[in-house]
PDB file of C-alpha atoms and ligand atoms in Angstrom:
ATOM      1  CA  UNK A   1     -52.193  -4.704-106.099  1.00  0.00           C
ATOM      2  CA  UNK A   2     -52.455  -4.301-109.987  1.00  0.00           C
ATOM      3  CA  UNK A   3     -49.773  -4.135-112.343  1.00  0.00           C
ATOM      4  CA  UNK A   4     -48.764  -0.837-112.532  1.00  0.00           C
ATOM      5  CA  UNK A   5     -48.591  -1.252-108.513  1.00  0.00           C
ATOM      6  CA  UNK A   6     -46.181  -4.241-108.738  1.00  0.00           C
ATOM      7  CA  UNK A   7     -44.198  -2.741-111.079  1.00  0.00           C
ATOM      8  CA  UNK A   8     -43.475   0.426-109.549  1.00  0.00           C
ATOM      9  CA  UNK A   9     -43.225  -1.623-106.145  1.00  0.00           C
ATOM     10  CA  UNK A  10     -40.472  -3.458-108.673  1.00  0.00           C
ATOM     11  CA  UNK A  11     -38.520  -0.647-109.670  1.00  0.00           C
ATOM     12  CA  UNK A  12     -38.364   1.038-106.270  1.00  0.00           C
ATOM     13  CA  UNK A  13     -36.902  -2.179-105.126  1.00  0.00           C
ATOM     14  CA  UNK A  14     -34.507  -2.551-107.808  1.00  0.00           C
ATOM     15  CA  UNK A  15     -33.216   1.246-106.724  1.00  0.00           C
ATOM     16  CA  UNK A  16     -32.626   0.171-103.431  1.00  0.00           C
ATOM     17  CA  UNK A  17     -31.458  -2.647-104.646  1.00  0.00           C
ATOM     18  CA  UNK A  18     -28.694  -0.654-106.223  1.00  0.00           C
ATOM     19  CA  UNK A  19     -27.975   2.033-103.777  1.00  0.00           C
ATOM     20  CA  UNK A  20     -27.533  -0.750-101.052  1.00  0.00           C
ATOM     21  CA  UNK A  21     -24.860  -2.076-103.357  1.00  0.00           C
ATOM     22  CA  UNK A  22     -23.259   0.830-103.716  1.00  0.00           C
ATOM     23  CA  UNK A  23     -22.913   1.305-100.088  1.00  0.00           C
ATOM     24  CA  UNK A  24     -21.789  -2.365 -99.076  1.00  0.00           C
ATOM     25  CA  UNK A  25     -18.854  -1.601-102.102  1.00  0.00           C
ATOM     26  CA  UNK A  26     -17.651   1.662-100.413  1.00  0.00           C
ATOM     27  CA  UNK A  27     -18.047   0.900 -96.580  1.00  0.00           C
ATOM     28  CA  UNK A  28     -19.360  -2.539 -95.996  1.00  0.00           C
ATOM     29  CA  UNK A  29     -16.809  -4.567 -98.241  1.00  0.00           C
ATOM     30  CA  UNK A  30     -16.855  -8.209 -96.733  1.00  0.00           C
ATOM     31  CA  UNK A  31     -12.974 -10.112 -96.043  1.00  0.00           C
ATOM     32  CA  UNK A  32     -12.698 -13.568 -97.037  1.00  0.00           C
ATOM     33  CA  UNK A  33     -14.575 -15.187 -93.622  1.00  0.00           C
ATOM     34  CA  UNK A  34     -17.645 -12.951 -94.428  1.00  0.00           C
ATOM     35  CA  UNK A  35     -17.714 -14.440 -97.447  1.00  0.00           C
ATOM     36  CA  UNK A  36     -17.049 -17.830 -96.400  1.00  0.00           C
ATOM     37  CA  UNK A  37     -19.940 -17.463 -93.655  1.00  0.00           C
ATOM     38  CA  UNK A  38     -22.444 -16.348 -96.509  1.00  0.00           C
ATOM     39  CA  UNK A  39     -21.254 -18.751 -98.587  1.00  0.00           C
ATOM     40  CA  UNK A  40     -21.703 -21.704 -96.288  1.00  0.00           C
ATOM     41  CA  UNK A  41     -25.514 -21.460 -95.444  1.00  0.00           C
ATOM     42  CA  UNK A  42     -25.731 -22.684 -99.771  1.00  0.00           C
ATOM     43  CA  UNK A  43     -22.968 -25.045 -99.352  1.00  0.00           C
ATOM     44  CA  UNK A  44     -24.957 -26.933 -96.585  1.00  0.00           C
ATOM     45  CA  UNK A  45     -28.307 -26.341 -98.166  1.00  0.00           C
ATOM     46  CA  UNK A  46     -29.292 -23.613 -95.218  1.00  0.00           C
ATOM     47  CA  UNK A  47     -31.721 -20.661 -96.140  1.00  0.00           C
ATOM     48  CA  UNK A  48     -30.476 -17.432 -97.394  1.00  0.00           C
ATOM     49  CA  UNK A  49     -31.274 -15.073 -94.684  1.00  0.00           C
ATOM     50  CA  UNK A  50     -28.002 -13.984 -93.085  1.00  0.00           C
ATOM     51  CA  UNK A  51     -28.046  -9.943 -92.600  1.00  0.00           C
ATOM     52  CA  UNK A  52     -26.754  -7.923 -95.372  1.00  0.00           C
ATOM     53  CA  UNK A  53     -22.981  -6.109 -95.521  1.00  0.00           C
ATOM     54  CA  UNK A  54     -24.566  -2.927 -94.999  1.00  0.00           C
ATOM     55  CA  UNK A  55     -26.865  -4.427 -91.809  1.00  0.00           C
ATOM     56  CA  UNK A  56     -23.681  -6.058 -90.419  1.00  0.00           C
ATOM     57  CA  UNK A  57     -21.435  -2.459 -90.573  1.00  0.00           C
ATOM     58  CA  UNK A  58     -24.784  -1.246 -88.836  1.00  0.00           C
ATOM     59  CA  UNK A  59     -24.595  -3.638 -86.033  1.00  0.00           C
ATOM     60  CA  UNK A  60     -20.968  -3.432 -85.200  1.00  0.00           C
ATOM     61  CA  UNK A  61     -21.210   0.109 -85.114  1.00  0.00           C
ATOM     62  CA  UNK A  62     -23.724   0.229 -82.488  1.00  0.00           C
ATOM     63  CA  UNK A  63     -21.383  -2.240 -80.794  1.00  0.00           C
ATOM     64  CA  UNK A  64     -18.652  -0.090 -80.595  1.00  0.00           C
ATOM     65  CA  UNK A  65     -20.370   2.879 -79.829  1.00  0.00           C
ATOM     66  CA  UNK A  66     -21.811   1.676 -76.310  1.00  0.00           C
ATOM     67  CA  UNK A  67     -17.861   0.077 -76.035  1.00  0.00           C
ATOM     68  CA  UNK A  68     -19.609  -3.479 -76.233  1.00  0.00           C
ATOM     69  CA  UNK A  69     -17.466  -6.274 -74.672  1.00  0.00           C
ATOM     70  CA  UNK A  70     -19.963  -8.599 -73.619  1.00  0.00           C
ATOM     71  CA  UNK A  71     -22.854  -9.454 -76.664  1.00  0.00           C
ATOM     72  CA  UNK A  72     -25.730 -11.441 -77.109  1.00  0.00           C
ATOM     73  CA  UNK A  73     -27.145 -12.827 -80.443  1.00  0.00           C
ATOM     74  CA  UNK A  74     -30.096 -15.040 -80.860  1.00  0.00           C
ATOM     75  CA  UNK A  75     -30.498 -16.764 -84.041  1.00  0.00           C
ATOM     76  CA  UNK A  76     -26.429 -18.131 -85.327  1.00  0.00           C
ATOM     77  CA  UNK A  77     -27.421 -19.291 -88.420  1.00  0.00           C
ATOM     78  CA  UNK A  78     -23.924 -19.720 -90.381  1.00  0.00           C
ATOM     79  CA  UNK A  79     -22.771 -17.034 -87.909  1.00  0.00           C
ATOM     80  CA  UNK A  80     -22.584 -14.227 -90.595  1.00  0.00           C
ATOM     81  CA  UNK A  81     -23.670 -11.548 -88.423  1.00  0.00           C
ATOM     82  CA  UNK A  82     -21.787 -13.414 -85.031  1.00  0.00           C
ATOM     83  CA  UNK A  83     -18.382 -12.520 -87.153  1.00  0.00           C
ATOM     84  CA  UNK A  84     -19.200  -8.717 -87.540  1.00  0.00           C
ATOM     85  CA  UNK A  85     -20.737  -8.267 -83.880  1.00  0.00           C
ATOM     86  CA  UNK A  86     -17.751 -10.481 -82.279  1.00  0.00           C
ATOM     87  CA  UNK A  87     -15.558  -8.005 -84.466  1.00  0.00           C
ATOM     88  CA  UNK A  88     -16.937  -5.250 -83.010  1.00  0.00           C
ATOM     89  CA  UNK A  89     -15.465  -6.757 -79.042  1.00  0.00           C
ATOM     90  CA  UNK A  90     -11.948  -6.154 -77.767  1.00  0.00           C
ATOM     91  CA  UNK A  91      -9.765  -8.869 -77.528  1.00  0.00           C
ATOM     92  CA  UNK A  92     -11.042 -10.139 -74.280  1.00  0.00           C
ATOM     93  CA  UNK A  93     -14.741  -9.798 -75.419  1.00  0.00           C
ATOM     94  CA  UNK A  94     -17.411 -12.007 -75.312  1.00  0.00           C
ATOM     95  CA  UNK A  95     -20.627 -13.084 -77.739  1.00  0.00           C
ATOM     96  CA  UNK A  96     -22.758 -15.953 -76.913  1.00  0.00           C
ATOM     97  CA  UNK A  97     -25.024 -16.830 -79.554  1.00  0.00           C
ATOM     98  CA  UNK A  98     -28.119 -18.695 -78.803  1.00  0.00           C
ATOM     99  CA  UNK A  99     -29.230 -21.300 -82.308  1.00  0.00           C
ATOM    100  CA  UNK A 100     -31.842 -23.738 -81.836  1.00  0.00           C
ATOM    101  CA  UNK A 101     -30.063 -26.119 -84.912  1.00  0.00           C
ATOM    102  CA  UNK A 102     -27.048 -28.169 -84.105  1.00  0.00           C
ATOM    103  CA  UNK A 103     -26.267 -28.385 -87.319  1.00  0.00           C
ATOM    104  CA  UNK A 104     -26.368 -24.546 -88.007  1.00  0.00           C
ATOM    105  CA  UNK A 105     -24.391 -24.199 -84.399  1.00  0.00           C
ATOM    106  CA  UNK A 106     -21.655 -26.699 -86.045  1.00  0.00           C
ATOM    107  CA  UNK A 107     -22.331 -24.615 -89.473  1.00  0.00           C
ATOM    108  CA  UNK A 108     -21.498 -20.863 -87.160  1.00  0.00           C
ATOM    109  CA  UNK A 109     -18.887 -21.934 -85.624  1.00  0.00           C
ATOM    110  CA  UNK A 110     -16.553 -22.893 -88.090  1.00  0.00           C
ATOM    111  CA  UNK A 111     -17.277 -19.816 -89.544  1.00  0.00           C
ATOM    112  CA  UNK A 112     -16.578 -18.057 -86.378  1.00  0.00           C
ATOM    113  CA  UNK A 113     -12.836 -20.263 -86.381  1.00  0.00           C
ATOM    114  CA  UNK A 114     -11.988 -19.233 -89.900  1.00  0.00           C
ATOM    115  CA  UNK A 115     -12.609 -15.577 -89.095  1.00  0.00           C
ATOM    116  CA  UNK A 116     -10.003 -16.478 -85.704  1.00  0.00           C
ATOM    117  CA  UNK A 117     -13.037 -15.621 -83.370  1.00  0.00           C
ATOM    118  CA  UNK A 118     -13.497 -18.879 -81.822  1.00  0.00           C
ATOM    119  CA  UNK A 119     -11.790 -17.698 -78.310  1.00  0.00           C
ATOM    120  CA  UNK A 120     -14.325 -14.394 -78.508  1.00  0.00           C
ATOM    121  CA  UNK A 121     -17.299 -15.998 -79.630  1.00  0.00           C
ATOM    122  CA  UNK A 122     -19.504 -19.231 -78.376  1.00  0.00           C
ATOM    123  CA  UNK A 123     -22.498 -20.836 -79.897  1.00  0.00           C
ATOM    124  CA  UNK A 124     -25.027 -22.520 -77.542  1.00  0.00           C
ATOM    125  CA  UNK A 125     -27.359 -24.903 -79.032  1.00  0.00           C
ATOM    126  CA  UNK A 126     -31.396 -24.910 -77.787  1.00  0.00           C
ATOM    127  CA  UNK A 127     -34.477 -23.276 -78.036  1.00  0.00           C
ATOM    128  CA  UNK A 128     -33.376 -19.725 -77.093  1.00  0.00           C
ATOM    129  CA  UNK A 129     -36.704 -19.406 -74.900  1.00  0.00           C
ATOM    130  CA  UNK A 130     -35.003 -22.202 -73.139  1.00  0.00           C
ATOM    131  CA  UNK A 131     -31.518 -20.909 -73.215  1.00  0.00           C
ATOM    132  CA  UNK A 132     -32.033 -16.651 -72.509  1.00  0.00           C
ATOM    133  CA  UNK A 133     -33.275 -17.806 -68.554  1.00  0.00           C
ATOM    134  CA  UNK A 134     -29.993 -19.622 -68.081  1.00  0.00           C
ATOM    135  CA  UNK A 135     -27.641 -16.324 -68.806  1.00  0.00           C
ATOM    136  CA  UNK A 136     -28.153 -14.429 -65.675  1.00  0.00           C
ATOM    137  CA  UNK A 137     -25.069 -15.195 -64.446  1.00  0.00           C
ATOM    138  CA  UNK A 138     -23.466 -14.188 -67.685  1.00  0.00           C
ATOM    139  CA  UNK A 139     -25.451 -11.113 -67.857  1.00  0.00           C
ATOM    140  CA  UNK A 140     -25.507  -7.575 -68.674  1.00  0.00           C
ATOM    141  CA  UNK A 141     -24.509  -7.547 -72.429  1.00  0.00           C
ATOM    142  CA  UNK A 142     -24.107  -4.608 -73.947  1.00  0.00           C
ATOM    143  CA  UNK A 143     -25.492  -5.435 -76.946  1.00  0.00           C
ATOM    144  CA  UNK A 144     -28.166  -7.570 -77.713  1.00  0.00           C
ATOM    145  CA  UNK A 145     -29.180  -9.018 -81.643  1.00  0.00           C
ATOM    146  CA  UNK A 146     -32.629 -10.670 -81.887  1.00  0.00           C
ATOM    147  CA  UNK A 147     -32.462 -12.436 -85.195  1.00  0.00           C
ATOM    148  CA  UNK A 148     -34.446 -15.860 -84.397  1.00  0.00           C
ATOM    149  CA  UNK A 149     -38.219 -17.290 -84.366  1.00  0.00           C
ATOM    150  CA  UNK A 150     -40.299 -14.170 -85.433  1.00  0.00           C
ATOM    151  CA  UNK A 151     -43.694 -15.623 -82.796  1.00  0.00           C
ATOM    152  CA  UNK A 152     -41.079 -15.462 -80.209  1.00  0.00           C
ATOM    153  CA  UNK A 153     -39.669 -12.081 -80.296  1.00  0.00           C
ATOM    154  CA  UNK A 154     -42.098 -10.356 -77.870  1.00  0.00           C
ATOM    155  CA  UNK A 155     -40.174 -12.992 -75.308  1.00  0.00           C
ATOM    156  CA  UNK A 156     -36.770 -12.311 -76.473  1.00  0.00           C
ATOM    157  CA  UNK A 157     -37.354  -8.501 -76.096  1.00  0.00           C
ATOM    158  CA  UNK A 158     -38.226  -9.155 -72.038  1.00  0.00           C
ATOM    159  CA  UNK A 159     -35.402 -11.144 -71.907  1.00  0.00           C
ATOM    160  CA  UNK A 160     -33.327  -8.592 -73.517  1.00  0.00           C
ATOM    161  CA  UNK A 161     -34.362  -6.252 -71.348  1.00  0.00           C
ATOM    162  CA  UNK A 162     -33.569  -8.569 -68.316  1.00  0.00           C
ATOM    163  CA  UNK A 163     -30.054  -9.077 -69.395  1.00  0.00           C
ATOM    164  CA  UNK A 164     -28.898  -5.705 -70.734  1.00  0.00           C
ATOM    165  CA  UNK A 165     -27.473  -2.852 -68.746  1.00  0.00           C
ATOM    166  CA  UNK A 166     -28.837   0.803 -69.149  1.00  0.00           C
ATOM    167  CA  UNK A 167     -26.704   1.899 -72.323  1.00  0.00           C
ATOM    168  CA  UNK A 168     -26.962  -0.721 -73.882  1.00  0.00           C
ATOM    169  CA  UNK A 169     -28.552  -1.256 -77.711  1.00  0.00           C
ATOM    170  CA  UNK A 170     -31.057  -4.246 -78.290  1.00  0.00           C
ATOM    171  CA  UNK A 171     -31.341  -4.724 -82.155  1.00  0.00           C
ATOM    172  CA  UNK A 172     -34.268  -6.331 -84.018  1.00  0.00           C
ATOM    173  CA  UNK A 173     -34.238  -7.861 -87.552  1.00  0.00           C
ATOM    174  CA  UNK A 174     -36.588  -8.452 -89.948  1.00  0.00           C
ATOM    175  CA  UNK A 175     -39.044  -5.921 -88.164  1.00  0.00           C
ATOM    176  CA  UNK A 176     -39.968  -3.541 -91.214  1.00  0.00           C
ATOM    177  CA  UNK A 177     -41.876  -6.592 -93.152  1.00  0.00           C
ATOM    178  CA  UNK A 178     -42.960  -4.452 -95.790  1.00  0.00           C
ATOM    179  CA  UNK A 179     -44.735  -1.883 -93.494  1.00  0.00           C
ATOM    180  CA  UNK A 180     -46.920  -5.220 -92.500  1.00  0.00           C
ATOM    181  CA  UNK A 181     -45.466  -5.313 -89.052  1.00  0.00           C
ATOM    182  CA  UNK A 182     -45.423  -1.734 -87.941  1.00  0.00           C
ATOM    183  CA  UNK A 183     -49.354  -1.204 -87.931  1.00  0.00           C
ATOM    184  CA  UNK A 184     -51.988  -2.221 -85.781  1.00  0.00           C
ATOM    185  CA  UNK A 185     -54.370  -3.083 -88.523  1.00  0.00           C
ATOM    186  CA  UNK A 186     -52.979  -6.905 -89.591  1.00  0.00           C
ATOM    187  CA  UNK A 187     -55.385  -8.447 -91.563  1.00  0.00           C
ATOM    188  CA  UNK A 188     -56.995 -11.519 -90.861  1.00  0.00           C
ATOM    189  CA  UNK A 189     -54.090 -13.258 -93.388  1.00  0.00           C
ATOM    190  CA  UNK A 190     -51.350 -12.072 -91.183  1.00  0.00           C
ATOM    191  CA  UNK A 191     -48.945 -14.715 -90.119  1.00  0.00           C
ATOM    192  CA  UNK A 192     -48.128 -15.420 -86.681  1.00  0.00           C
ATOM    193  CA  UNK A 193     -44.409 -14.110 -87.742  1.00  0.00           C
ATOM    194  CA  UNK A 194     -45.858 -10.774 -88.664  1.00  0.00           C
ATOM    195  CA  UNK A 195     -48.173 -10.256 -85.552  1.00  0.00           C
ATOM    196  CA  UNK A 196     -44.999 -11.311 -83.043  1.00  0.00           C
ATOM    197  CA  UNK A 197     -43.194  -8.783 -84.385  1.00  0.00           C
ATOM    198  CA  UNK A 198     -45.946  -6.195 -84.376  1.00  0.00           C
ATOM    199  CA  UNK A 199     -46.093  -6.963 -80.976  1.00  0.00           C
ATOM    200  CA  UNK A 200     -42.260  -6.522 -80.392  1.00  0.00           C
ATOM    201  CA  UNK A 201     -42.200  -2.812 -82.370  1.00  0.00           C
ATOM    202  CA  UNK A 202     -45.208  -2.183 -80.360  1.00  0.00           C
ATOM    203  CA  UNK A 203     -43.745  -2.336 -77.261  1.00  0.00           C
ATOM    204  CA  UNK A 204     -40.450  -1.046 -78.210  1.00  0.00           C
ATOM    205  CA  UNK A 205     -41.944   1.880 -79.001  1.00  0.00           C
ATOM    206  CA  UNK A 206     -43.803   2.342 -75.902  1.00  0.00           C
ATOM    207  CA  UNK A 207     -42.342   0.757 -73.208  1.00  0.00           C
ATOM    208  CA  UNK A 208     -40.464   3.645 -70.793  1.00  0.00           C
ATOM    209  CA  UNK A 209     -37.512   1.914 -70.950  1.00  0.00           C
ATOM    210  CA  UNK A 210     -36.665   1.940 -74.631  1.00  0.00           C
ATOM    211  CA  UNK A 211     -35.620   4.699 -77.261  1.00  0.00           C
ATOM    212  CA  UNK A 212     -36.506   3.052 -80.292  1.00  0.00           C
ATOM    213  CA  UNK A 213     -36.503   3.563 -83.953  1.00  0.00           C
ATOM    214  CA  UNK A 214     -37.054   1.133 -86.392  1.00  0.00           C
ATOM    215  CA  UNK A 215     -34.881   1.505 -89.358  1.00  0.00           C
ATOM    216  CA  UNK A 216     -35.192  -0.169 -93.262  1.00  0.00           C
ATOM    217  CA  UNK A 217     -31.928  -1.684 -93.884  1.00  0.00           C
ATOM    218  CA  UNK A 218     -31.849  -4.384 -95.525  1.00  0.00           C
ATOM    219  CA  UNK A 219     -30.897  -4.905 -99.333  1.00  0.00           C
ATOM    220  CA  UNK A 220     -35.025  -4.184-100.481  1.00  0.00           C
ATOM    221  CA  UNK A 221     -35.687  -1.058 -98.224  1.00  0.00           C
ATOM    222  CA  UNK A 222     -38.461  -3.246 -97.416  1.00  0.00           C
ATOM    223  CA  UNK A 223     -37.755  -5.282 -93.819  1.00  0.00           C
ATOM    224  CA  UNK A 224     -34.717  -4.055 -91.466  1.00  0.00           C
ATOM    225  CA  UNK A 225     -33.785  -3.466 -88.112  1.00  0.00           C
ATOM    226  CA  UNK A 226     -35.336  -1.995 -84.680  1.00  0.00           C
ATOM    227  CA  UNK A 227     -33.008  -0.286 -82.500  1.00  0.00           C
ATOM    228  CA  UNK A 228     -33.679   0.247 -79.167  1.00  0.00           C
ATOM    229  CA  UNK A 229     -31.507   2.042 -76.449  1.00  0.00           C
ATOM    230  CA  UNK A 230     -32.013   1.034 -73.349  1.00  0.00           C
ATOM    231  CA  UNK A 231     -32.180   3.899 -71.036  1.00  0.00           C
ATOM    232  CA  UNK A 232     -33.420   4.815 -67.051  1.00  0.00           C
ATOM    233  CA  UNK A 233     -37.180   4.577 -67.361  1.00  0.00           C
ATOM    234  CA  UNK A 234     -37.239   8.825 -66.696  1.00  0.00           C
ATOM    235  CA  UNK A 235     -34.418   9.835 -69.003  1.00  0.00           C
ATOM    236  CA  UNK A 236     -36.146   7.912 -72.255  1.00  0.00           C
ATOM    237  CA  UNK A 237     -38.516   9.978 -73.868  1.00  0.00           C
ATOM    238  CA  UNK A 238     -38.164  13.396 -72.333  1.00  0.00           C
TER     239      UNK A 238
HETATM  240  N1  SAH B   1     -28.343 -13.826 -87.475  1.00  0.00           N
HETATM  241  C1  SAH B   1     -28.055 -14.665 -88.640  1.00  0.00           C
HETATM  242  C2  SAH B   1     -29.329 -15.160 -89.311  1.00  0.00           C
HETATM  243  C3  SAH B   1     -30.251 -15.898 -88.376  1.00  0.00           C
HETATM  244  S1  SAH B   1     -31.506 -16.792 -89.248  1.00  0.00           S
HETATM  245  C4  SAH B   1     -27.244 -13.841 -89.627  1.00  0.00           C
HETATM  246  O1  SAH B   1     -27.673 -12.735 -89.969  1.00  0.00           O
HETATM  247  O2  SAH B   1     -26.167 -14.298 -90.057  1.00  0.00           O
HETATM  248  C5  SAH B   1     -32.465 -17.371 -87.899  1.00  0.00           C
HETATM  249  C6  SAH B   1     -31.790 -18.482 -87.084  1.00  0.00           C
HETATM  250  O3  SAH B   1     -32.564 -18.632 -85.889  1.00  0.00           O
HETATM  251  C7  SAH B   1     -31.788 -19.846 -87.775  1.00  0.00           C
HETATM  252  O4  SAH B   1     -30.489 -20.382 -87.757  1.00  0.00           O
HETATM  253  C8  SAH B   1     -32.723 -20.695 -86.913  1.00  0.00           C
HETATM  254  O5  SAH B   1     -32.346 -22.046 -86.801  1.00  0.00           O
HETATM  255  C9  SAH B   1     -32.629 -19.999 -85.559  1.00  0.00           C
HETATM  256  N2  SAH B   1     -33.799 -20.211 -84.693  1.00  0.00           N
HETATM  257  C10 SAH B   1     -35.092 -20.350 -85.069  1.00  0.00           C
HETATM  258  N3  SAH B   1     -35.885 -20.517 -84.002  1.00  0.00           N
HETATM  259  C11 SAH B   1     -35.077 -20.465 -82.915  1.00  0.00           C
HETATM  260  C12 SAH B   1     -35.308 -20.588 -81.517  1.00  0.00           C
HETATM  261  N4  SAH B   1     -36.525 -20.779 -81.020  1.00  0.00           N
HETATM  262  N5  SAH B   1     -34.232 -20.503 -80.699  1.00  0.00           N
HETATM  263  C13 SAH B   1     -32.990 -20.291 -81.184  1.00  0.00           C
HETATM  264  N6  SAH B   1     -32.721 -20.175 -82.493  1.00  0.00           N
HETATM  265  C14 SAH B   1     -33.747 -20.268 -83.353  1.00  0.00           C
HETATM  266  C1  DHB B   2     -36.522 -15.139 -92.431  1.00  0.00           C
HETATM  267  C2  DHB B   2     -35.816 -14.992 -91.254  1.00  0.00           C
HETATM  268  C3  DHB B   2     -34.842 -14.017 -91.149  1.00  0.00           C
HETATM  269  O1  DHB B   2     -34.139 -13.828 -89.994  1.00  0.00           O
HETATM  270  C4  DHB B   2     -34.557 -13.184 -92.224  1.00  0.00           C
HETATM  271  O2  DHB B   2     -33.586 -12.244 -92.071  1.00  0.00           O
HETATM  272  C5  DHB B   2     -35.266 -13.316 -93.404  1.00  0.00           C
HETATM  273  C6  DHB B   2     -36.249 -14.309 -93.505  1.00  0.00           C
HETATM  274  C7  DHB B   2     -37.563 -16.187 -92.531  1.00  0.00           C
HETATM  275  O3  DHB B   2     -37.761 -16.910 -91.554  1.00  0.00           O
HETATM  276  O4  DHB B   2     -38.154 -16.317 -93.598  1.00  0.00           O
HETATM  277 MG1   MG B   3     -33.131 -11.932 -90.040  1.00  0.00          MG
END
């Protein structure tokens, strides 16, 4: 890229930048325990990577329109997007969220107490590869939010797909990648994050089973969400 690339590339970012403000001030305005949650991933020196306002209005939307009581997340971190999926439940709701870090499971679910959702929502410590084959019994969600190791999301889709019921939504973050992970052609610099979820969108896309769209959301325009419905494998595409 030269300079005139980068900053063009610069500006367009900065006017997504400010339209996705503008939306998170008029319909994704975070309470107090939002902001506590996003807060506490710099407090105890955790990376910045919780899903934006705008993503988290996205995600319990899809929640409630499938009439979501029983959710899945893998990948807590602070448990920033746990409060707005577990908000999406009825009282007598469930999310289990799968976090390989104890110390970002202790980190989640204090958040998920000081937004009173500690009843409604559990964090389960492990490797979620580990963790996804012991929910059968706990299984179908409704809604299922695949936020964790990027190599690994080709496995979390299966399991996804294991665990849901027909209706239900599986969502995808950090899928866009700047374009990088929606193409076949990944260069021989392409990370192993980028070519797991190439591999995820890839099937999404294709597999009979799924309706799926991927969708930039996030504050850049530049990474975001897949959203797949999970429908009867004749009824998908036709
Ligand atoms: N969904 C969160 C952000 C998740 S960041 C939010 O938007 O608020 C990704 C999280 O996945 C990190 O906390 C990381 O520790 C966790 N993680 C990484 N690899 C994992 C694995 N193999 N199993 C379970 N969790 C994992
Ligand atoms: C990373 C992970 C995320 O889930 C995210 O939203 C942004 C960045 C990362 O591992 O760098
Ligand atoms: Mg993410």
């Amino acid at each position: 890229m030269n300079d005139q690339d980068t900053m063009q590339l610069r500006s367009i970012v900065e006017a997504h930048e400010l339209i996705d403000r503008r939306i998170e001030q008029l319909f994704g305005v975070e309470d107090e325990a939002l902001r506590a949650a996003r807060a506490a991933t710099r407090l105890h020196c955790m990376p910045a990577i919780s899903i934006s306002p705008a993503q988290g209005r996205h995600l319990q939307m899809l929640a409630r329109a499938v009439g979501a009581r029983n959710a899945l997340e893998i990948g807590a971190l602070a448990g920033y997007s746990a409060i707005w999926l577990a908000r999406a439940l009825p009282d007598d709701g469930r999310l289990i969220s799968l976090e390989i870090s104890e110390k970002h499971a202790q980190v989640a679910r204090s958040s998920l107490s000081r937004a009173g959702l500690a009843e409604r929502a559990e964090v389960r410590v492990g490797p979620a590869c580990e963790t996804l084959p012991t929910l059968t019994a706990e299984a179908p969600f409704d809604v299922v939010f695949i936020d964790a190791d990027k190599r690994e999301y080709p496995q979390y889709l299966e399991w996804a797909l294991r665990l849901s019921r027909p209706g239900a939504y599986i969502v995808a973050d950090n899928t866009v990648r700047r374009g990088l992970a929606l193409a076949q052609e990944l260069g021989d610099e392409a990370s192993d994050a980028t070519r797991g979820v190439w591999e995820y969108n890839r099937r999404a896309a294709h597999d009979p089973r799924l309706l799926s769209l991927a969708v930039p959301s996030d504050e850049s325009g530049l990474d975001g969400f897949t959203i797949s419905l999970v429908t009867t494998a004749r009824a998908a595409k036709e």
